[in-house]
Tab-separated table of N, CA and C in Angstrom:
chain	number	residue	atom	x	y	z
S	1265	UNK	N	-19.953	0.587	-0.903
S	1265	UNK	CA	-19.440	-0.490	-0.189
S	1265	UNK	C	-18.069	-0.576	-0.377
S	1266	UNK	N	-16.848	0.243	0.504
S	1266	UNK	CA	-15.427	-0.211	0.061
S	1266	UNK	C	-15.190	-1.554	0.173
S	1267	UNK	N	-14.778	-2.329	-0.634
S	1267	UNK	CA	-13.676	-3.111	-0.743
S	1267	UNK	C	-12.574	-3.236	-1.509
S	1268	UNK	N	-11.395	-3.753	-0.865
S	1268	UNK	CA	-10.158	-3.814	-1.079
S	1268	UNK	C	-10.100	-5.318	-1.798
S	1269	UNK	N	-9.222	-5.591	-2.004
S	1269	UNK	CA	-8.422	-7.268	-2.191
S	1269	UNK	C	-7.100	-7.102	-3.041
S	1270	UNK	N	-6.306	-7.739	-1.941
S	1270	UNK	CA	-4.365	-7.999	-2.039
S	1270	UNK	C	-4.706	-8.862	-2.899
S	1271	UNK	N	-3.356	-9.054	-3.962
S	1271	UNK	CA	-2.997	-10.314	-4.418
S	1271	UNK	C	-1.777	-10.127	-5.255
S	1272	UNK	N	-0.646	-11.412	-5.253
S	1272	UNK	CA	0.301	-11.158	-6.389
S	1272	UNK	C	1.722	-11.458	-4.732
S	1273	UNK	N	0.948	-11.867	-3.686
S	1273	UNK	CA	2.218	-12.141	-2.554
S	1273	UNK	C	2.592	-13.907	-3.089
S	1274	UNK	N	3.567	-14.093	-2.343
S	1274	UNK	CA	4.140	-15.381	-2.030
S	1274	UNK	C	5.230	-15.509	-1.806
S	1275	UNK	N	6.653	-16.430	-2.240
S	1275	UNK	CA	8.149	-16.689	-1.949
S	1275	UNK	C	9.087	-15.881	-3.008
S	1276	UNK	N	9.677	-15.197	-2.206
S	1276	UNK	CA	11.011	-14.657	-3.271
S	1276	UNK	C	12.577	-15.238	-2.527
S	1277	UNK	N	13.268	-14.732	-2.900
S	1277	UNK	CA	14.447	-15.322	-2.504
S	1277	UNK	C	15.214	-13.593	-2.346
S	1278	UNK	N	16.008	-13.537	-1.517
S	1278	UNK	CA	16.978	-12.127	-1.356
S	1278	UNK	C	17.103	-11.538	-2.765
S	1279	UNK	N	16.752	-10.257	-3.227
S	1279	UNK	CA	17.699	-9.629	-4.094
S	1279	UNK	C	16.220	-10.005	-5.323
S	1280	UNK	N	15.241	-10.624	-5.043
S	1280	UNK	CA	14.425	-11.092	-6.273
S	1280	UNK	C	12.850	-9.471	-5.924
S	1281	UNK	N	11.951	-9.789	-6.750
S	1281	UNK	CA	11.118	-9.225	-6.901
S	1281	UNK	C	9.606	-9.410	-6.697
S	1282	UNK	N	8.765	-8.911	-6.496
S	1282	UNK	CA	7.315	-9.219	-6.710
S	1282	UNK	C	6.388	-8.158	-6.571
S	1283	UNK	N	5.537	-8.307	-7.439
S	1283	UNK	CA	4.161	-7.469	-7.323
S	1283	UNK	C	2.938	-7.593	-6.775
S	1284	UNK	N	2.669	-6.988	-5.726
S	1284	UNK	CA	1.335	-6.771	-5.095
S	1284	UNK	C	0.569	-5.707	-6.004
S	1285	UNK	N	-0.706	-6.204	-5.948
S	1285	UNK	CA	-1.754	-5.591	-6.593
S	1285	UNK	C	-3.293	-5.174	-5.263
S	1286	UNK	N	-3.525	-4.549	-5.521
S	1286	UNK	CA	-4.835	-4.015	-4.600
S	1286	UNK	C	-5.881	-3.769	-5.565
S	1287	UNK	N	-7.144	-4.506	-5.506
S	1287	UNK	CA	-8.138	-4.274	-6.532
S	1287	UNK	C	-9.307	-3.717	-5.737
S	1288	UNK	N	-9.759	-3.126	-6.552
S	1288	UNK	CA	-10.908	-1.596	-5.556
S	1288	UNK	C	-12.001	-1.540	-6.239
S	1289	UNK	N	-12.729	-1.410	-5.316
S	1289	UNK	CA	-14.697	-0.921	-5.653
S	1289	UNK	C	-15.302	-0.714	-4.555
S	1290	UNK	N	-16.656	-0.040	-4.870
S	1290	UNK	CA	-17.338	1.081	-3.968
S	1290	UNK	C	-17.214	1.927	-3.860
S	1291	UNK	N	-16.493	3.031	-4.507
S	1291	UNK	CA	-16.202	3.852	-4.079
S	1291	UNK	C	-15.372	5.180	-5.344
S	1292	UNK	N	-15.886	6.102	-5.644
S	1292	UNK	CA	-15.086	6.810	-6.733
S	1292	UNK	C	-13.441	6.517	-6.485
S	1293	UNK	N	-12.822	5.964	-7.435
S	1293	UNK	CA	-11.202	5.490	-7.080
S	1293	UNK	C	-10.373	6.370	-6.696
S	1294	UNK	N	-10.657	7.889	-7.738
S	1294	UNK	CA	-9.453	8.748	-7.548
S	1294	UNK	C	-9.535	9.560	-6.272
S	1295	UNK	N	-11.077	9.468	-5.504
S	1295	UNK	CA	-11.498	10.155	-4.466
S	1295	UNK	C	-10.374	9.599	-2.932
S	1296	UNK	N	-10.013	8.331	-3.016
S	1296	UNK	CA	-9.175	8.324	-2.211
S	1296	UNK	C	-7.879	8.118	-2.040
S	1297	UNK	N	-7.215	8.297	-1.017
S	1297	UNK	CA	-5.794	8.111	-0.873
S	1297	UNK	C	-5.706	6.664	-0.735
S	1298	UNK	N	-4.628	5.650	-1.327
S	1298	UNK	CA	-4.199	4.801	-1.235
S	1298	UNK	C	-3.167	4.176	-0.191
S	1299	UNK	N	-2.934	2.876	0.246
S	1299	UNK	CA	-2.102	2.744	1.331
S	1299	UNK	C	-1.379	1.404	1.115
S	1300	UNK	N	-0.251	1.081	1.406
S	1300	UNK	CA	0.423	-0.118	1.467
S	1300	UNK	C	1.119	-0.291	2.946
S	1301	UNK	N	0.372	-1.536	3.696
S	1301	UNK	CA	1.239	-2.041	4.879
S	1301	UNK	C	1.043	-2.970	4.853
S	1302	UNK	N	2.305	-3.054	6.241
S	1302	UNK	CA	2.444	-4.593	6.690
S	1302	UNK	C	2.454	-4.987	8.018
S	1303	UNK	N	2.560	-6.300	8.087
S	1303	UNK	CA	2.604	-6.913	9.561
S	1303	UNK	C	3.347	-8.107	9.820
S	1304	UNK	N	4.440	-8.468	10.830
S	1304	UNK	CA	4.410	-9.360	11.328
S	1304	UNK	C	3.997	-9.989	12.446
S	1305	UNK	N	3.809	-11.155	12.935
S	1305	UNK	CA	3.030	-11.606	14.020
S	1305	UNK	C	3.980	-10.673	15.364
S	1306	UNK	N	3.018	-10.852	16.118
S	1306	UNK	CA	3.390	-9.723	17.488
S	1306	UNK	C	3.749	-8.241	17.483
S	1307	UNK	N	4.108	-7.599	16.196
S	1307	UNK	CA	4.221	-6.537	16.085
S	1307	UNK	C	2.847	-5.643	15.206
S	1308	UNK	N	2.866	-4.538	15.352
S	1308	UNK	CA	1.704	-3.452	14.934
S	1308	UNK	C	2.049	-3.076	13.499
S	1309	UNK	N	1.035	-2.488	12.383
S	1309	UNK	CA	0.947	-2.398	11.308
S	1309	UNK	C	2.307	-1.696	10.523
S	1310	UNK	N	3.406	-1.720	9.849
S	1310	UNK	CA	3.682	-0.483	9.688
S	1310	UNK	C	3.673	-0.248	8.170
S	1311	UNK	N	3.741	1.339	7.936
S	1311	UNK	CA	3.299	1.936	6.947
S	1311	UNK	C	4.454	1.882	5.906
S	1312	UNK	N	4.361	1.339	4.844
S	1312	UNK	CA	5.417	0.467	3.684
S	1312	UNK	C	5.335	1.892	2.617
S	1313	UNK	N	3.753	2.370	1.872
S	1313	UNK	CA	4.149	3.482	1.177
S	1313	UNK	C	2.271	3.771	0.867
S	1314	UNK	N	2.222	4.723	0.437
S	1314	UNK	CA	1.277	5.558	0.188
S	1314	UNK	C	0.869	6.449	-1.158
S	1315	UNK	N	0.076	6.309	-1.768
S	1315	UNK	CA	-0.261	6.999	-3.179
S	1315	UNK	C	-1.583	8.200	-3.083
S	1316	UNK	N	-1.255	9.403	-3.038
S	1316	UNK	CA	-2.106	10.444	-2.902
S	1316	UNK	C	-2.860	10.341	-4.174
S	1317	UNK	N	-4.367	11.099	-3.984
S	1317	UNK	CA	-5.455	11.269	-4.701
S	1317	UNK	C	-4.587	12.086	-6.078
S	1318	UNK	N	-5.011	11.975	-7.399
S	1318	UNK	CA	-4.419	13.024	-7.727
S	1318	UNK	C	-4.460	14.182	-7.900
S	1319	UNK	N	-3.501	14.991	-8.159
S	1319	UNK	CA	-3.263	16.486	-8.053
S	1319	UNK	C	-4.757	17.171	-8.573
S	1320	UNK	N	-4.878	17.885	-7.683
S	1320	UNK	CA	-6.506	19.046	-7.829
S	1320	UNK	C	-7.781	17.968	-6.851
S	1321	UNK	N	-7.749	17.222	-6.595
S	1321	UNK	CA	-8.471	16.333	-5.734
S	1321	UNK	C	-8.661	16.507	-4.690
S	1322	UNK	N	-9.766	16.804	-3.622
S	1322	UNK	CA	-9.008	16.965	-2.455
S	1322	UNK	C	-7.781	17.043	-1.791
S	1323	UNK	N	-7.187	16.555	-1.018
S	1323	UNK	CA	-5.640	16.942	-0.649
S	1323	UNK	C	-4.847	16.699	-1.558
S	1324	UNK	N	-4.981	16.036	-2.725
S	1324	UNK	CA	-4.406	15.106	-3.327
S	1324	UNK	C	-2.899	16.089	-3.947
S	1325	UNK	N	-2.129	15.929	-3.905
S	1325	UNK	CA	-1.091	16.258	-5.245
S	1325	UNK	C	-0.144	15.188	-5.921
S	1326	UNK	N	-0.719	13.968	-6.128
S	1326	UNK	CA	-0.473	12.615	-7.130
S	1326	UNK	C	0.878	12.201	-6.791
S	1327	UNK	N	1.413	12.783	-5.511
S	1327	UNK	CA	2.568	12.358	-5.175
S	1327	UNK	C	2.416	10.992	-4.141
S	1328	UNK	N	3.894	10.119	-4.029
S	1328	UNK	CA	4.068	8.595	-3.361
S	1328	UNK	C	4.652	8.756	-2.273
S	1329	UNK	N	4.607	8.179	-1.122
S	1329	UNK	CA	5.311	8.335	0.140
S	1329	UNK	C	6.298	7.120	0.368
S	1330	UNK	N	7.072	6.889	0.819
S	1330	UNK	CA	7.794	5.427	1.585
S	1330	UNK	C	8.396	5.446	2.498
S	1331	UNK	N	8.246	4.528	3.482
S	1331	UNK	CA	8.815	4.494	4.596
S	1331	UNK	C	10.097	4.225	4.139
S	1332	UNK	N	11.141	4.664	5.514
S	1332	UNK	CA	12.729	4.799	4.969
S	1332	UNK	C	13.222	3.052	4.707
S	1333	UNK	N	12.310	2.342	5.294
S	1333	UNK	CA	12.843	0.776	5.196
S	1333	UNK	C	12.635	0.564	3.654
S	1334	UNK	N	12.069	0.427	3.209
S	1334	UNK	CA	11.862	0.485	1.492
S	1334	UNK	C	11.897	1.356	0.471
S	1335	UNK	N	12.470	2.424	0.449
S	1335	UNK	CA	12.656	3.694	-0.200
S	1335	UNK	C	13.629	3.478	-0.833
S	1336	UNK	N	13.523	3.167	-2.283
S	1336	UNK	CA	14.312	3.111	-3.214
S	1336	UNK	C	14.178	1.996	-3.808
S	1337	UNK	N	13.451	0.723	-2.888
S	1337	UNK	CA	13.459	-0.676	-3.832
S	1337	UNK	C	11.868	-0.880	-3.943
S	1338	UNK	N	11.122	0.085	-3.220
S	1338	UNK	CA	9.457	-0.628	-3.782
S	1338	UNK	C	8.539	1.098	-4.563
S	1339	UNK	N	7.959	0.560	-5.425
S	1339	UNK	CA	7.229	1.707	-5.824
S	1339	UNK	C	5.902	1.265	-5.866
S	1340	UNK	N	4.836	2.492	-5.656
S	1340	UNK	CA	3.779	1.958	-5.438
S	1340	UNK	C	3.230	3.004	-6.826
S	1341	UNK	N	2.115	2.518	-7.458
S	1341	UNK	CA	1.250	3.108	-8.454
S	1341	UNK	C	0.106	3.025	-8.458
S	1342	UNK	N	-0.849	3.412	-9.292
S	1342	UNK	CA	-1.818	3.744	-9.138
S	1342	UNK	C	-2.740	3.767	-10.463
S	1343	UNK	N	-3.300	3.220	-10.861
S	1343	UNK	CA	-4.118	2.746	-12.713
S	1343	UNK	C	-5.465	2.709	-12.541
S	1344	UNK	N	-5.990	3.992	-12.768
S	1344	UNK	CA	-7.512	4.544	-12.554
S	1344	UNK	C	-8.472	3.705	-13.103
S	1345	UNK	N	-7.832	3.273	-14.515
S	1345	UNK	CA	-8.756	2.646	-15.404
S	1345	UNK	C	-9.049	1.433	-14.669
S	1346	UNK	N	-8.032	0.772	-13.848
S	1346	UNK	CA	-8.221	-0.823	-13.853
S	1346	UNK	C	-8.857	-0.653	-12.169
S	1347	UNK	N	-8.837	0.233	-11.202
S	1347	UNK	CA	-9.072	0.826	-10.287
S	1347	UNK	C	-8.304	0.234	-9.367
S	1348	UNK	N	-7.150	0.061	-9.642
S	1348	UNK	CA	-5.605	-1.133	-9.064
S	1348	UNK	C	-4.705	-0.309	-8.514
S	1349	UNK	N	-4.116	-0.383	-7.285
S	1349	UNK	CA	-2.933	0.125	-6.995
S	1349	UNK	C	-1.831	-0.964	-6.928
S	1350	UNK	N	-0.874	-1.138	-7.427
S	1350	UNK	CA	0.283	-1.996	-7.357
S	1350	UNK	C	1.191	-1.398	-6.021
S	1351	UNK	N	2.229	-2.367	-5.771
S	1351	UNK	CA	3.294	-2.499	-5.181
S	1351	UNK	C	4.427	-3.105	-5.618
S	1352	UNK	N	5.700	-2.541	-6.716
S	1352	UNK	CA	6.448	-3.341	-7.256
S	1352	UNK	C	7.251	-3.695	-5.770
S	1353	UNK	N	7.640	-4.405	-5.787
S	1353	UNK	CA	8.785	-4.790	-4.613
S	1353	UNK	C	9.985	-5.449	-5.042
S	1354	UNK	N	11.076	-4.546	-5.319
S	1354	UNK	CA	12.672	-4.766	-5.939
S	1354	UNK	C	13.759	-5.382	-4.868
S	1355	UNK	N	14.714	-5.497	-5.282
S	1355	UNK	CA	15.722	-6.018	-3.689
S	1355	UNK	C	15.281	-6.629	-2.215
S	1356	UNK	N	14.465	-7.415	-2.823
S	1356	UNK	CA	13.462	-8.037	-1.575
S	1356	UNK	C	14.879	-8.619	-0.165
S	1357	UNK	N	13.841	-8.319	0.702
S	1357	UNK	CA	15.411	-9.140	1.859
S	1357	UNK	C	14.452	-9.706	2.772
S	1358	UNK	N	14.866	-10.680	3.317
S	1358	UNK	CA	14.391	-11.433	4.683
S	1358	UNK	C	13.286	-10.660	5.860
S	1359	UNK	N	13.881	-9.388	5.636
S	1359	UNK	CA	12.788	-8.583	6.975
S	1359	UNK	C	11.977	-7.951	6.140
S	1360	UNK	N	10.990	-8.317	4.780
S	1360	UNK	CA	10.491	-7.663	4.451
S	1360	UNK	C	9.274	-8.621	4.528
S	1361	UNK	N	9.483	-9.545	5.034
S	1361	UNK	CA	8.966	-11.051	5.204
S	1361	UNK	C	7.723	-10.225	5.988
S	1362	UNK	N	6.166	-10.420	5.591
S	1362	UNK	CA	5.191	-9.680	6.440
S	1362	UNK	C	3.708	-9.995	5.415
S	1363	UNK	N	2.788	-10.015	6.347
S	1363	UNK	CA	1.516	-10.139	5.352
S	1363	UNK	C	1.322	-8.385	5.360
S	1364	UNK	N	0.723	-8.499	3.723
S	1364	UNK	CA	0.600	-6.570	3.652
S	1364	UNK	C	-0.696	-6.663	2.761
S	1365	UNK	N	-0.972	-5.297	3.662
S	1365	UNK	CA	-2.459	-4.944	3.569
S	1365	UNK	C	-2.801	-3.912	2.728
S	1366	UNK	N	-3.749	-3.419	2.049
S	1366	UNK	CA	-3.896	-2.154	1.394
S	1366	UNK	C	-4.765	-1.765	2.067
S	1367	UNK	N	-4.841	0.041	2.082
S	1367	UNK	CA	-6.352	0.321	3.017
S	1367	UNK	C	-6.429	1.465	2.031
S	1368	UNK	N	-7.727	2.151	1.877
S	1368	UNK	CA	-8.034	3.236	1.385
S	1368	UNK	C	-8.488	3.997	2.440
S	1369	UNK	N	-8.115	5.587	2.277
S	1369	UNK	CA	-9.542	6.715	3.130
S	1369	UNK	C	-8.898	8.226	2.562
S	1370	UNK	N	-9.839	8.707	3.022
S	1370	UNK	CA	-9.373	10.321	2.655
S	1370	UNK	C	-8.604	10.669	3.414
S	1371	UNK	N	-7.374	10.485	3.529
S	1371	UNK	CA	-6.208	10.837	4.476
S	1371	UNK	C	-5.007	11.418	3.614
S	1372	UNK	N	-4.452	12.573	4.203
S	1372	UNK	CA	-3.104	12.754	4.119
S	1372	UNK	C	-1.920	11.763	3.965
S	1373	UNK	N	-1.030	11.484	2.810
S	1373	UNK	CA	-0.582	10.226	2.588
S	1373	UNK	C	0.668	10.163	3.905
S	1374	UNK	N	0.954	11.694	3.958
S	1374	UNK	CA	2.312	11.557	4.993
S	1374	UNK	C	1.943	11.665	6.175
S	1375	UNK	N	0.768	11.868	6.602
S	1375	UNK	CA	0.252	11.357	7.997
S	1375	UNK	C	-0.423	10.131	7.734
S	1376	UNK	N	-1.098	9.676	6.882
S	1376	UNK	CA	-1.461	8.120	7.352
S	1376	UNK	C	-0.176	7.419	6.923
S	1377	UNK	N	0.668	7.433	6.569
S	1377	UNK	CA	1.651	6.338	6.523
S	1377	UNK	C	2.109	6.333	7.712
S	1378	UNK	N	2.647	6.839	8.445
S	1378	UNK	CA	2.375	6.886	10.098
S	1378	UNK	C	1.608	6.512	10.617
S	1379	UNK	N	0.591	6.529	10.616
S	1379	UNK	CA	-0.343	6.344	11.374
S	1379	UNK	C	-1.748	5.026	10.619
S	1380	UNK	N	-1.447	3.668	10.779
S	1380	UNK	CA	-2.531	2.593	10.067
S	1380	UNK	C	-3.812	2.780	10.978
S	1381	UNK	N	-3.537	3.296	12.254
S	1381	UNK	CA	-4.828	3.442	12.754
S	1381	UNK	C	-5.952	4.108	12.323
S	1382	UNK	N	-6.066	5.127	11.771
S	1382	UNK	CA	-6.710	6.013	11.297
S	1382	UNK	C	-7.151	6.045	9.835
S	1383	UNK	N	-6.904	4.709	9.531
S	1383	UNK	CA	-7.655	4.081	7.844
S	1383	UNK	C	-8.743	3.170	8.346
S	1384	UNK	N	-10.199	3.593	7.858
S	1384	UNK	CA	-10.649	3.040	7.628
S	1384	UNK	C	-11.254	1.640	6.741
S	1385	UNK	N	-10.507	1.768	5.414
S	1385	UNK	CA	-10.961	0.475	5.215
S	1385	UNK	C	-9.905	-0.423	4.689
S	1386	UNK	N	-9.697	-1.619	4.826
S	1386	UNK	CA	-9.021	-2.404	4.448
S	1386	UNK	C	-9.275	-3.766	4.024
S	1387	UNK	N	-7.655	-4.597	3.101
S	1387	UNK	CA	-8.255	-5.741	2.694
S	1387	UNK	C	-7.788	-6.737	3.687
S	1388	UNK	N	-7.487	-7.939	2.961
S	1388	UNK	CA	-7.575	-8.582	3.941
S	1388	UNK	C	-6.175	-9.509	4.422
S	1389	UNK	N	-5.546	-8.915	3.142
S	1389	UNK	CA	-3.884	-9.131	3.183
S	1389	UNK	C	-3.627	-10.226	2.476
S	1390	UNK	N	-1.834	-10.443	2.066
S	1390	UNK	CA	-1.863	-11.045	0.921
S	1390	UNK	C	-0.296	-11.698	1.797
S	1391	UNK	N	0.603	-12.913	1.895
S	1391	UNK	CA	1.688	-12.880	2.636
S	1391	UNK	C	2.531	-12.762	1.543
S	1392	UNK	N	4.049	-12.031	2.296
S	1392	UNK	CA	5.316	-12.377	1.591
S	1392	UNK	C	6.038	-13.319	2.303
S	1393	UNK	N	6.970	-13.813	1.468
S	1393	UNK	CA	7.993	-14.412	2.209
S	1393	UNK	C	9.248	-14.667	1.656
S	1394	UNK	N	10.099	-14.215	2.416
S	1394	UNK	CA	11.254	-13.871	1.615
S	1394	UNK	C	12.489	-14.107	2.372
S	1395	UNK	N	13.205	-15.274	1.606
S	1395	UNK	CA	14.391	-16.417	2.035
S	1395	UNK	C	15.455	-15.877	1.552
S	1396	UNK	N	16.987	-16.534	2.030
S	1396	UNK	CA	18.134	-16.295	1.964
S	1396	UNK	C	18.393	-16.476	0.531
């Protein structure tokens, strides 16, 4: 059974940093793409970042993808030994305030980032609050 658990959320000042972690179990880690999404009350989930399976596996090319709103500020990475995907968030802005979720699926990142409804496996989320 695929399990995902987010951690690392909390409060930060504008311009500050946080690092989120998505710990995983229940599947071969390098078989699935991992994405980060966020949601604020009253809105749908927004794709933030996605990291593909390593080059040569399934669709994988080992690349990472970002939404325009976070490009240059956020970095996604995967640690196979720890079965964990990280989202390093720098230069945070108040508009980054949301609940952040990680998701896993066998899906092309470039497509999956803009289609959150197509992901089968989700964590429960971790809240991030950025103040002025």
